[in-house]
Coordinates of C-alpha atoms in Angstrom, one line a residue:
X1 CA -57.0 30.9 -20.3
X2 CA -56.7 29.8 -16.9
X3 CA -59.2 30.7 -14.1
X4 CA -58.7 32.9 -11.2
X5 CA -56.9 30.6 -8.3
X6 CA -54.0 30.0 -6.6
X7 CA -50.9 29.3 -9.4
X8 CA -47.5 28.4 -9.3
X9 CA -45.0 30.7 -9.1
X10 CA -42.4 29.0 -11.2
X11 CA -43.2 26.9 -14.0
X12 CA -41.7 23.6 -14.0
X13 CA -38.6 23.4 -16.4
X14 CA -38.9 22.1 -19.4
X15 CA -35.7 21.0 -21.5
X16 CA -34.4 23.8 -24.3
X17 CA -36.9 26.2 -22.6
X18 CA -34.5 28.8 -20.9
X19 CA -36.9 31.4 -20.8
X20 CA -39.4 29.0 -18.7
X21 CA -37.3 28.8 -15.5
X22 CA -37.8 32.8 -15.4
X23 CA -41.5 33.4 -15.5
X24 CA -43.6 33.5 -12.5
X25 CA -47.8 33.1 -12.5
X26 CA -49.1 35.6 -9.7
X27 CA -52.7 35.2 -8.2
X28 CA -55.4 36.3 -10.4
X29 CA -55.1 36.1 -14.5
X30 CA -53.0 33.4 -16.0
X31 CA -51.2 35.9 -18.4
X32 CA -47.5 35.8 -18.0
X33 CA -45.5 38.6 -16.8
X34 CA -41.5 39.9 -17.1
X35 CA -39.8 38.4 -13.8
X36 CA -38.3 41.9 -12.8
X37 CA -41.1 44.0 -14.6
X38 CA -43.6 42.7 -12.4
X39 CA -41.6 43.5 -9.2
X40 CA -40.9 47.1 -10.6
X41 CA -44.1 47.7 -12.4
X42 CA -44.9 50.1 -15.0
X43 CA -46.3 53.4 -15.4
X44 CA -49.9 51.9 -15.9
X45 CA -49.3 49.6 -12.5
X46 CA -48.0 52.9 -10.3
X47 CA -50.3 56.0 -9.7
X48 CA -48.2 59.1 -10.6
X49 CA -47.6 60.7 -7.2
X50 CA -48.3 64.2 -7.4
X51 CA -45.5 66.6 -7.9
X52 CA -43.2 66.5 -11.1
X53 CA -45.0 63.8 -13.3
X54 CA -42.3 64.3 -16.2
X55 CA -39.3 63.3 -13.9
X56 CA -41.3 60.4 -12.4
X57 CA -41.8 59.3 -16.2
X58 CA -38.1 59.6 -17.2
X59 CA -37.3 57.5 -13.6
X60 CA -39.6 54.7 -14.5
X61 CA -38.3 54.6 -18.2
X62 CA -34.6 54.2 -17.0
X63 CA -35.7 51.8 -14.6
X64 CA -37.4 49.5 -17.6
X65 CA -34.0 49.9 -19.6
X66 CA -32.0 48.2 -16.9
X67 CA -34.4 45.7 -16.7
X68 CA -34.8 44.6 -19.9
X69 CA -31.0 44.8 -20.5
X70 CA -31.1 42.2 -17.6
X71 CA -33.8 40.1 -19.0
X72 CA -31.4 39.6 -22.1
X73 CA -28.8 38.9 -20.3
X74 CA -30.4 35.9 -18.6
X75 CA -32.2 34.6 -21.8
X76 CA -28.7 34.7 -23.3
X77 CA -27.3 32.7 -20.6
X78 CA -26.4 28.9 -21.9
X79 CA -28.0 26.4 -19.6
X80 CA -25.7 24.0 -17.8
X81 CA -25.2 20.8 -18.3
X82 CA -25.9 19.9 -14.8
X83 CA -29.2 21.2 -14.7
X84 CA -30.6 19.4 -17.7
X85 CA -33.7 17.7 -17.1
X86 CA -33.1 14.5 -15.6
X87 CA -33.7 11.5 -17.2
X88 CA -36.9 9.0 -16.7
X89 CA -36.2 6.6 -14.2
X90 CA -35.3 2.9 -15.6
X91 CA -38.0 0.6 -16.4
X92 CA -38.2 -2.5 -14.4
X93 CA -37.9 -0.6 -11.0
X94 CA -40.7 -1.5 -8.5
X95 CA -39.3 1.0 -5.6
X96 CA -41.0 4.4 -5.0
X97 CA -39.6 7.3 -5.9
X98 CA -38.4 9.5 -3.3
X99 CA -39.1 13.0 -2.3
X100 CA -36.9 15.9 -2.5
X101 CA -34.5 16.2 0.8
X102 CA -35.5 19.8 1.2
X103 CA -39.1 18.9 1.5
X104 CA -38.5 15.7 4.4
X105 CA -41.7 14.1 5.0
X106 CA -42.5 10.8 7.8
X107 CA -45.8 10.1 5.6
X108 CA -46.8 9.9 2.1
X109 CA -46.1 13.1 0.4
X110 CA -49.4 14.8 -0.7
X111 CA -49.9 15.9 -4.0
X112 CA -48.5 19.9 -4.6
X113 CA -51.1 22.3 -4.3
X114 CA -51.0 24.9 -7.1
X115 CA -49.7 27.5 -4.5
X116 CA -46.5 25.2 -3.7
X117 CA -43.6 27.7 -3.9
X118 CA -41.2 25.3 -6.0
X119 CA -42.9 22.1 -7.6
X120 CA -41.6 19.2 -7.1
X121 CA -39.3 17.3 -9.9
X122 CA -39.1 13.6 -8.5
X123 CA -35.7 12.2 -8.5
X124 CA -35.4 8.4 -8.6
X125 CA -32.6 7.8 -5.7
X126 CA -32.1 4.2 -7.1
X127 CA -30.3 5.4 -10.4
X128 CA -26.9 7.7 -11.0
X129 CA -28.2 10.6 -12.8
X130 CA -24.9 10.9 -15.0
X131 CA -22.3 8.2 -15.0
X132 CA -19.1 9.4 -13.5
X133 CA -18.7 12.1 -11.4
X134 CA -21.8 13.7 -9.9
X135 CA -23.0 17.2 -10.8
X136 CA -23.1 19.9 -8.2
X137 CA -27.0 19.6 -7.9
X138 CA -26.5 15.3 -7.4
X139 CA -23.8 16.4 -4.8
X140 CA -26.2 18.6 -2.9
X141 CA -29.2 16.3 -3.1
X142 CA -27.3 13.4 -1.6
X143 CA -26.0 15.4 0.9
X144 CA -29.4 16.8 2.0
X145 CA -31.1 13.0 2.2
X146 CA -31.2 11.5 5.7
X147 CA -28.4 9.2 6.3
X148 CA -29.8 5.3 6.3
X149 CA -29.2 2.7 9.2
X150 CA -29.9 -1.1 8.5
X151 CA -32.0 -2.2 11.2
X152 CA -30.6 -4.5 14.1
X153 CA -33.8 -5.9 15.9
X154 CA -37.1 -6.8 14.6
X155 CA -38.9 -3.5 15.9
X156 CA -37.1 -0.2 14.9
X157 CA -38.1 3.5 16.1
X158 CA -36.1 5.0 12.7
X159 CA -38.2 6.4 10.7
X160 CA -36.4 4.4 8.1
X161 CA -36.6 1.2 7.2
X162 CA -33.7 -0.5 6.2
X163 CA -31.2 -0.4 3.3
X164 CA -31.5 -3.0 0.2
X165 CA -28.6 -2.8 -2.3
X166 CA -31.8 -2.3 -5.1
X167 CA -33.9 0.1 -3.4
X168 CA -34.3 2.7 -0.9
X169 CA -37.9 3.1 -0.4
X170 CA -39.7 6.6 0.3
X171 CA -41.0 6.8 3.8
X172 CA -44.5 6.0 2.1
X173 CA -43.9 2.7 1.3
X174 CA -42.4 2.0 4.7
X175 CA -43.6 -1.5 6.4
X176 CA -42.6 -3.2 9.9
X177 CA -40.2 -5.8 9.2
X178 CA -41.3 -9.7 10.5
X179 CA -39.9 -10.4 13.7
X180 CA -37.1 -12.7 13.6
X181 CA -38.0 -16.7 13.7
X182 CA -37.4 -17.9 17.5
X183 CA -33.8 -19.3 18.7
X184 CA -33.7 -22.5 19.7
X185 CA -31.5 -22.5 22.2
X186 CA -28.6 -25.3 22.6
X187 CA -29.1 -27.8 24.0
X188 CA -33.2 -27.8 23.4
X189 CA -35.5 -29.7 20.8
X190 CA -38.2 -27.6 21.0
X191 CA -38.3 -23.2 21.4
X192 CA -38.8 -21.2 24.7
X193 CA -42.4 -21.4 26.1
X194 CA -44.6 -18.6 24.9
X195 CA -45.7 -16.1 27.5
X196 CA -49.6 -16.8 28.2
X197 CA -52.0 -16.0 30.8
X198 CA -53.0 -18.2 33.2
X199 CA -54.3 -18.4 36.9
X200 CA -56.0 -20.9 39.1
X201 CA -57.9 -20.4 42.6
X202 CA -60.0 -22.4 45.2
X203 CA -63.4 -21.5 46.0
X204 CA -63.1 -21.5 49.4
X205 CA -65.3 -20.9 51.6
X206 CA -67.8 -22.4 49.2
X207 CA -70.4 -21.8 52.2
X208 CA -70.2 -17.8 51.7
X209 CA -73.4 -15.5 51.6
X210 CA -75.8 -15.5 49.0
X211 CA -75.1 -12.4 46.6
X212 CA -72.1 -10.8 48.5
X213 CA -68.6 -11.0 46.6
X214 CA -66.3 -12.3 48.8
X215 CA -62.6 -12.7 48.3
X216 CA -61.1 -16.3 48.4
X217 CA -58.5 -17.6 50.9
X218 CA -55.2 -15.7 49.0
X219 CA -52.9 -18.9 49.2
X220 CA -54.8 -20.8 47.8
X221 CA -55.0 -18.6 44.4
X222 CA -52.4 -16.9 41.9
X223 CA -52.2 -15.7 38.6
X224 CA -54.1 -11.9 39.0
X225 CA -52.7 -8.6 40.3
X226 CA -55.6 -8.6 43.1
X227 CA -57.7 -11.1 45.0
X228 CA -60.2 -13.5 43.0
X229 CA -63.7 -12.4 44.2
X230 CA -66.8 -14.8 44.1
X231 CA -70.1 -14.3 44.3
X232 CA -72.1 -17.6 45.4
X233 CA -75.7 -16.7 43.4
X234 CA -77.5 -19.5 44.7
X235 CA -76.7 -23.2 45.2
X236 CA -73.7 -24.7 44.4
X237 CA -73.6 -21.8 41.6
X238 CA -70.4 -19.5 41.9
X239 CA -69.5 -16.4 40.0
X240 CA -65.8 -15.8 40.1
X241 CA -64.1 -12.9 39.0
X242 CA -60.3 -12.7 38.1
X243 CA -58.9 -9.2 38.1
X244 CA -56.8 -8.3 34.6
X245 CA -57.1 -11.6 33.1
X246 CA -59.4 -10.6 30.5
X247 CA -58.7 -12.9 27.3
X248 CA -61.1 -14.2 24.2
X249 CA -58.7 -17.4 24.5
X250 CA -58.6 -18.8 28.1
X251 CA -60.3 -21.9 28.5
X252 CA -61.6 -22.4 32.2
X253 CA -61.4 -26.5 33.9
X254 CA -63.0 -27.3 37.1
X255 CA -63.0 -30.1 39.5
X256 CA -64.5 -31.1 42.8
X257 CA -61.8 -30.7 45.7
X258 CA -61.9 -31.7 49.3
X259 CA -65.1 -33.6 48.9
X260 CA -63.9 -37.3 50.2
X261 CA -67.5 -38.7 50.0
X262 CA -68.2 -41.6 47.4
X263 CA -71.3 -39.3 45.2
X264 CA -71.0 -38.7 41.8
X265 CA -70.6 -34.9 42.1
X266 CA -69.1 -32.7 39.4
X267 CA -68.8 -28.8 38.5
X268 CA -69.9 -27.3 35.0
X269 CA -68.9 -24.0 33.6
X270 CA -71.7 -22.0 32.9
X271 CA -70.1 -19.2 30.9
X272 CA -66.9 -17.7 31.0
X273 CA -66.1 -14.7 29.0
X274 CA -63.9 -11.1 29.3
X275 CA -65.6 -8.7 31.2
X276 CA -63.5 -4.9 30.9
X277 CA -59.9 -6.3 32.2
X278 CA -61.4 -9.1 33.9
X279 CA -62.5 -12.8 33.7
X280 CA -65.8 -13.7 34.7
X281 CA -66.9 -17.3 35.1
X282 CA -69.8 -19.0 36.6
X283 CA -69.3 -22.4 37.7
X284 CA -72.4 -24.6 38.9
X285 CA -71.6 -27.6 41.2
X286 CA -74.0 -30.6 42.0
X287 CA -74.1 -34.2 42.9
X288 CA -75.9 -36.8 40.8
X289 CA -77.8 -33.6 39.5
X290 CA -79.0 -32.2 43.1
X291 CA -76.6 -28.4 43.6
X292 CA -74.7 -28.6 46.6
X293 CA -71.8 -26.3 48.1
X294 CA -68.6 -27.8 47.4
X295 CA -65.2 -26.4 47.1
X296 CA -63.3 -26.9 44.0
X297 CA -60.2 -26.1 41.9
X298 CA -60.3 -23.7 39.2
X299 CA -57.6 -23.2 36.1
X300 CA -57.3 -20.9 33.8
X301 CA -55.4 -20.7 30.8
X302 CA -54.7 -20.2 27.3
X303 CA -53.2 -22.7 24.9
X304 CA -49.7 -22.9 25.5
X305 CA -46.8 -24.3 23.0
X306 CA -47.0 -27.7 23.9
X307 CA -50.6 -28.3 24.1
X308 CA -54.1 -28.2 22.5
X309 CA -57.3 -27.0 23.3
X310 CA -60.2 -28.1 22.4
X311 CA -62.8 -25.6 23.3
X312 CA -66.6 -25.7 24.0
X313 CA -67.4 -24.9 20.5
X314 CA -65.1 -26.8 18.4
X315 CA -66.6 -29.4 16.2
X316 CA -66.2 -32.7 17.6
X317 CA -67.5 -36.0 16.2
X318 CA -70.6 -37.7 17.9
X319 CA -70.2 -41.0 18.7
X320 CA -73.6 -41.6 20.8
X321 CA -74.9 -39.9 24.2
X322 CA -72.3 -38.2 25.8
X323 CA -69.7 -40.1 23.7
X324 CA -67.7 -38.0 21.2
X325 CA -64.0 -38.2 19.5
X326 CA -61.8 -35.2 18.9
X327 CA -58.5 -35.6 16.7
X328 CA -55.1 -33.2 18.0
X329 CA -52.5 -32.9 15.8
X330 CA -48.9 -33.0 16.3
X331 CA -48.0 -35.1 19.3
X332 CA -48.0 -38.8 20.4
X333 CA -50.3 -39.1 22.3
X334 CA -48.6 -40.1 25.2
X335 CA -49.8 -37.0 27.8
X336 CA -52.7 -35.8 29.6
X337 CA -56.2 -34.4 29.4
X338 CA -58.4 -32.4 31.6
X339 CA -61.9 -32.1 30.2
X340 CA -64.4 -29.9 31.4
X341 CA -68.6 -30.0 31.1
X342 CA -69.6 -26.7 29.5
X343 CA -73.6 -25.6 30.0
X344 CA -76.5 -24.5 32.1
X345 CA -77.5 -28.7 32.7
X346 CA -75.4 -30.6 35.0
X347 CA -73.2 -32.9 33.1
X348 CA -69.9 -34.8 34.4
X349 CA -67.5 -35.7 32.1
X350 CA -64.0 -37.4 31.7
X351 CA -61.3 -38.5 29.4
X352 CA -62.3 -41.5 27.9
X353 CA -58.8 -42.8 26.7
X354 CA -56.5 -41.8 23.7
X355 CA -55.9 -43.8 21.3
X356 CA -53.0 -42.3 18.4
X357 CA -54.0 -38.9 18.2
X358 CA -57.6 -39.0 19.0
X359 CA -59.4 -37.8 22.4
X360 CA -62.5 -39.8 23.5
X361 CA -64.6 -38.0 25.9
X362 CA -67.0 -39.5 28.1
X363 CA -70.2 -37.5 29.4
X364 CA -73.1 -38.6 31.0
X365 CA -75.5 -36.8 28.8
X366 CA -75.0 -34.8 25.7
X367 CA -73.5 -31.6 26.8
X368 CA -70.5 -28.8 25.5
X369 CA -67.1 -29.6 26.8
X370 CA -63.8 -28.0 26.9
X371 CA -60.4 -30.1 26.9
X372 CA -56.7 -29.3 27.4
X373 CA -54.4 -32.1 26.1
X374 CA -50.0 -31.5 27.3
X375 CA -47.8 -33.6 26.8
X376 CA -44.1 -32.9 28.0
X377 CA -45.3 -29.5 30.1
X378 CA -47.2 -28.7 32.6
X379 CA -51.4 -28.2 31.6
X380 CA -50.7 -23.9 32.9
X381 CA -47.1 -22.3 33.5
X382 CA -43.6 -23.3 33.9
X383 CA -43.8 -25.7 37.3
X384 CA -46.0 -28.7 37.5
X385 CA -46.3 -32.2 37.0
X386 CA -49.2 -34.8 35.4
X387 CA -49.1 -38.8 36.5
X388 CA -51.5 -41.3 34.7
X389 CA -51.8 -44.6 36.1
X390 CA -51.4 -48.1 33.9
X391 CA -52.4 -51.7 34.6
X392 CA -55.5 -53.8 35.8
X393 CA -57.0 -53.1 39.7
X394 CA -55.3 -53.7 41.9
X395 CA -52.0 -53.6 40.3
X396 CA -52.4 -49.9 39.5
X397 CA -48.8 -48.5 38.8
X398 CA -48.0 -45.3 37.9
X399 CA -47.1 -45.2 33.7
X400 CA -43.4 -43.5 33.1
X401 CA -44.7 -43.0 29.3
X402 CA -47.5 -40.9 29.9
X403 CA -46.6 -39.2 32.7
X404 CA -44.4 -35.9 33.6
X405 CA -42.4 -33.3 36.4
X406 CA -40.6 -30.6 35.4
X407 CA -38.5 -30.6 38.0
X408 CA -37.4 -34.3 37.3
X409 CA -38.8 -35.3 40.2
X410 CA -40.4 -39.0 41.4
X411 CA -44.1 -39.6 41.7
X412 CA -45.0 -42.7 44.3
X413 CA -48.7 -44.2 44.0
X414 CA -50.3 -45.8 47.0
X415 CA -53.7 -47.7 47.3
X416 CA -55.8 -46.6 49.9
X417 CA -58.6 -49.0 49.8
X418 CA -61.0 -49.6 46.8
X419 CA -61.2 -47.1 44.3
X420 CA -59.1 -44.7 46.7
X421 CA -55.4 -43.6 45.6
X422 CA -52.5 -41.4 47.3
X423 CA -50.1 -40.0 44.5
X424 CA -47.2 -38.3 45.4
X425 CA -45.5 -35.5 43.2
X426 CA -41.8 -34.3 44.4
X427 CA -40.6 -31.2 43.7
X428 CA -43.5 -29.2 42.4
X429 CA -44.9 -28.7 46.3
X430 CA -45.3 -24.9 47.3
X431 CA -47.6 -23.2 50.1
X432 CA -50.4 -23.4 48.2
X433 CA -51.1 -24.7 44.6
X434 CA -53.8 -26.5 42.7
X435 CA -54.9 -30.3 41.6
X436 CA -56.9 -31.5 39.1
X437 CA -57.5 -35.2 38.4
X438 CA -59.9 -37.4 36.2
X439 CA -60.9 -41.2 35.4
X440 CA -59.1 -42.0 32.0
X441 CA -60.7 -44.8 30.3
X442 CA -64.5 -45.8 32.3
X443 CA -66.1 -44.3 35.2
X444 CA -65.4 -41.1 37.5
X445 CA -63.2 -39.8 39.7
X446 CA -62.1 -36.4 41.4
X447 CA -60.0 -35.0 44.1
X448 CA -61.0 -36.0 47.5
X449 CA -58.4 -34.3 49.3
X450 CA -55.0 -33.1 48.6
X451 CA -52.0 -31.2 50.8
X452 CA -48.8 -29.3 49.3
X453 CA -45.8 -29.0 51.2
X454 CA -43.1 -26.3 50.8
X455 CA -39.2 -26.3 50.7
X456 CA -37.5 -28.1 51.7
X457 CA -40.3 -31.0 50.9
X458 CA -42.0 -29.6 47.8
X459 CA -44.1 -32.6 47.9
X460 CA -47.8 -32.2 46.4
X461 CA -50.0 -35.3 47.9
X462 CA -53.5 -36.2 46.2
X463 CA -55.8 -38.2 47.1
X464 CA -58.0 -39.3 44.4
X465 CA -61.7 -41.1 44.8
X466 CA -63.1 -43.2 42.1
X467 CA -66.6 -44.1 41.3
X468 CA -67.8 -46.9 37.9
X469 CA -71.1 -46.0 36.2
X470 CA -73.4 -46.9 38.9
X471 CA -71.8 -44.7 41.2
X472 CA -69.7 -47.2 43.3
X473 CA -66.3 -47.0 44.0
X474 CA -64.5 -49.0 42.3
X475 CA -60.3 -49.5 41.1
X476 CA -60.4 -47.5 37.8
X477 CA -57.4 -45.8 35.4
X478 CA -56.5 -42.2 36.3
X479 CA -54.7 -39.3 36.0
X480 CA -53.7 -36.2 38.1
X481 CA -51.8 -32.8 38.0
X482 CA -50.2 -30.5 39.9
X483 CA -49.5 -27.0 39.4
X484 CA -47.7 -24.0 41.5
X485 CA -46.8 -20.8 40.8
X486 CA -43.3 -19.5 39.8
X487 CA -40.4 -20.4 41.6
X488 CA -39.7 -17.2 44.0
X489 CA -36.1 -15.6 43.5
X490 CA -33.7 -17.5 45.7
X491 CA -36.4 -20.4 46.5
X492 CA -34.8 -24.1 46.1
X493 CA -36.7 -27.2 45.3
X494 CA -36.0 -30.3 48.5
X495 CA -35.2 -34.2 47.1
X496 CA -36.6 -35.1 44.2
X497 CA -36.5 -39.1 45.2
X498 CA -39.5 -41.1 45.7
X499 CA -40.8 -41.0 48.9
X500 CA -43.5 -43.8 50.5
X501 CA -46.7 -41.6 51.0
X502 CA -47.6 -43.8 53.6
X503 CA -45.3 -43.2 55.9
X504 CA -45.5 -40.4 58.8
X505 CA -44.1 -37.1 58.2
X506 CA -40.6 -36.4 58.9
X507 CA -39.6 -33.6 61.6
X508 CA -40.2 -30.1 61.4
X509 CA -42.6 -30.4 58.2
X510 CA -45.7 -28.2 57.8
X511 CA -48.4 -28.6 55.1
X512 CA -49.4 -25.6 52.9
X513 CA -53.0 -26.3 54.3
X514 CA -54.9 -23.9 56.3
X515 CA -56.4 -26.6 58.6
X516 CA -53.8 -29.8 58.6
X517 CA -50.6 -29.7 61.0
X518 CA -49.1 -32.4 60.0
X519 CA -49.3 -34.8 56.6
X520 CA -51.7 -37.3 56.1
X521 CA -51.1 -41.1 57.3
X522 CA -51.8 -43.8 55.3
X523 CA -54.6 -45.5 57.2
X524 CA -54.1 -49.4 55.5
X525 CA -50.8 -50.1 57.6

């Protein structure tokens, strides 16, 4: 005997049972009841009204005589062939069933309560229920299911997935397909750039107040939907903030700019983490270990396709003080490093060579670093160059192997005096921009000064200072790049031949500097 609940008002059909399909469980006591006696009742169901009880009686019996002529009639009735019980689905079959089309679901269909109206006979969708024609009941389940449409892209809004010739799977065992493998497009050896986030800025002024943020000089930045702010918390110690360029995967390089004294000065990152939607980083600056105010150049990025990052945390191997070795996989070895001191001391440290696949770095004391190693692309977005230098001092040349423009454009390398260079970058020159450079086998170097030029000279001109290990200048290795910001629509790019950076500017040139009218002169005749 069933307890009192919620039942179901038909009970499911079960094959040579006719009589099953006509019974109905009410609310209440599990005892069966007549189909069309419970809807009429019976004498003991109804109250006699008052008035004639006899007549009410003979009503009520005539009544019951219909009904039970009708019950016969229906338990006579031969079932049809068509709606036989339907046979088990195959074995072997991995698909989900489906659910019946007059019951459309966009999630997994819950189990029937026992108050469901009509429970639910699965009906495997990947079988023919009778060979040859369909039965009326096939007919009208297939034309009740939702019609199918393979997908075309990657990332569908049906609420379908799409068709197999095995299976059609229930909307519960639905899954996003794999976006499709990337197009190489002709002519190309290697696929389209990935989209990553990247910005760089100059910390200029780099004499602003103590513990007031303070936007920086707007050409001289790009990268963020609103002006980079810094904060200068005491000296030499910056706090930069980089509106909407929040990311766990940005690794942040500095270098000394506009500082064209022979010290041994140098930048370290402090930290550099997401902060809400921004980028916060604090960058501490000092030379030989004293802080001083200096401007630099800071870049932003995350790993692109056709570099690798080595950041502050990686394990490296330690070859002695400051000297470790980092292996990158997948390139020649033929491109260009930037590498960055991490921490609260004041470190400096360099590329010290690459040799096959492996990185040294050079530090002057054992200290977290941070390296970005291209080759054939810029070290952040789509516009930029890299030149490394080859040779013994003074024949320094610049090396066609190891060195890169996107824009096919010539670089030019001029000696200034001892341990002083002038390399010139055509077309990757813009109003505004940034420069980073760096010894690459001994010593130190950084970016004493450096001037872009827009159309129609895109020229980029840096002026690199080198210092040995005692902190004189001295002819040593190098490497510098340039980067600018997107190509604006309808902007052109000037010559791309090599031009003597020696020689006087031609007419009608401006500099992308704030301060210089006219380009630099080489001062050694």
């Amino acid at each position: 005997m069933m307890a009192d609940e919620d039942l179901p008002l038909l009970d499911s059909p079960r094959a040579g049972d006719s009589t099953a399909r006509h019974r109905i469980f009410l609310r209440g006591k599990a005892k069966p009841r007549p189909l069309f006696r419970s809807r009429v009742g019976t004498a003991q169901d109804v109250p006699e009204p008052p008035g004639n009880p006899a007549l009410v009686r003979v009503a009520a019996g005539a009544v019951g005589l219909v009904a039970a002529a009708v019950i016969a009639v229906l338990a006579t009735e031969n079932d049809r062939a068509d709606l036989a019980a339907l046979p088990p689905p195959p074995t072997g079959l991995t698909g989900t069933l489906g659910v019946p089309p007059a019951l459309p679901r966009t999630t997994a269909p819950a189990t029937p309560s026992p108050a469901a109206a009509v429970p639910a006979t699965a009906v495997p969708l990947t079988t023919t229920i009778t060979p040859g024609v369909p039965s009326r009941r096939e007919q009208l389940r297939r034309e009740a299911l939702p019609v199918v449409v393979p997908a075309t892209t990657a990332t569908t809004t049906a609420a379908t997935p799409p068709t197999t010739a095995s299976t059609i799977p229930s909307p519960a065992s639905q899954t996003t397909p794999p976006p499709p493998a990337t197009t190489v497009p002709p002519g190309t050896d290697s696929p389209p750039p990935l989209s990553v986030k990247w910005a760089f800025a100059r910390v200029e002024p780099a004499e602003s107040p103590i513990g007031v943020e303070t936007d920086l000089i707007g050409t001289w930045q790009w990268g963020t939907p609103r002006p980079v702010r810094v904060t200068r918390e005491s000296t030499g110690v910056y706090r930069l903030r980089l509106p909407g360029l929040a990311s766990s995967e940005v690794v942040a390089h500095t270098n000394v700019t506009h500082y064209p004294e022979a010290h041994p000065v140098g930048c370290v990152v402090r930290d550099n983490r997401a902060v809400g939607a921004d980028q916060v980083v604090v960058v501490a600056c000092a030379n030989g270990g004293t802080p001083i105010n200096t401007r630099f150049n800071l870049l932003l990025a995350e790993p692109g396709q056709r570099s690798a990052v080595i950041p502050p945390d990686a394990p490296v191997r330690r070859l002695g003080v400051g000297l470790y070795e980092v292996d990158i996989r997948g390139f020649t070895g033929n491109g260009y490093v930037q590498v960055t001191p991490y921490g609260t001391d004041f470190a400096r440290c360099q590329s010290g060579g690459i040799r096959g696949t492996t990185i040294r770095v050079r530090c002057t004391t054992d200290t977290k670093w941070a390296a970005t190693y291209v080759e054939g692309a810029p070290p952040a977005g789509s516009i930029g160059a890299y030149a490394q230098t080859t040779g013994t001092a003074p024949d320094l040349r610049i090396d066609p192997a190891r060195s890169y423009n996107s824009t096919g454009g010539a670089f030019d390398l001029h000696r200034l005096g001892v341990g002083r260079y002038r390399v010139l970058a055509k077309g990757v020159g813009t109003s505004g921009g940034t420069v980073l450079s760096g010894a690459t086998a001994t010593g130190h170097c950084h970016t004493s000064t450096w001037e872009a030029f827009p159309h129609p000279v895109n020229e980029v001109w840096a002026d690199v200072l080198c210092l040995d290990d005692s902190g004189q200048p001295a002819d040593l290795q190098f490497g510098v790049a340039a980067l600018r910001k997107p190509l604006d629509p309808g902007e052109r790019l000037g010559p791309l031949q090599a031009v003597d950076p020696g020689r006087p500017a031609p007419a009608g040139a401006t500099p992308g500097s704030t301060t210089t009218a006219t380009r630099p002169v080489c001062p050694c005749g």
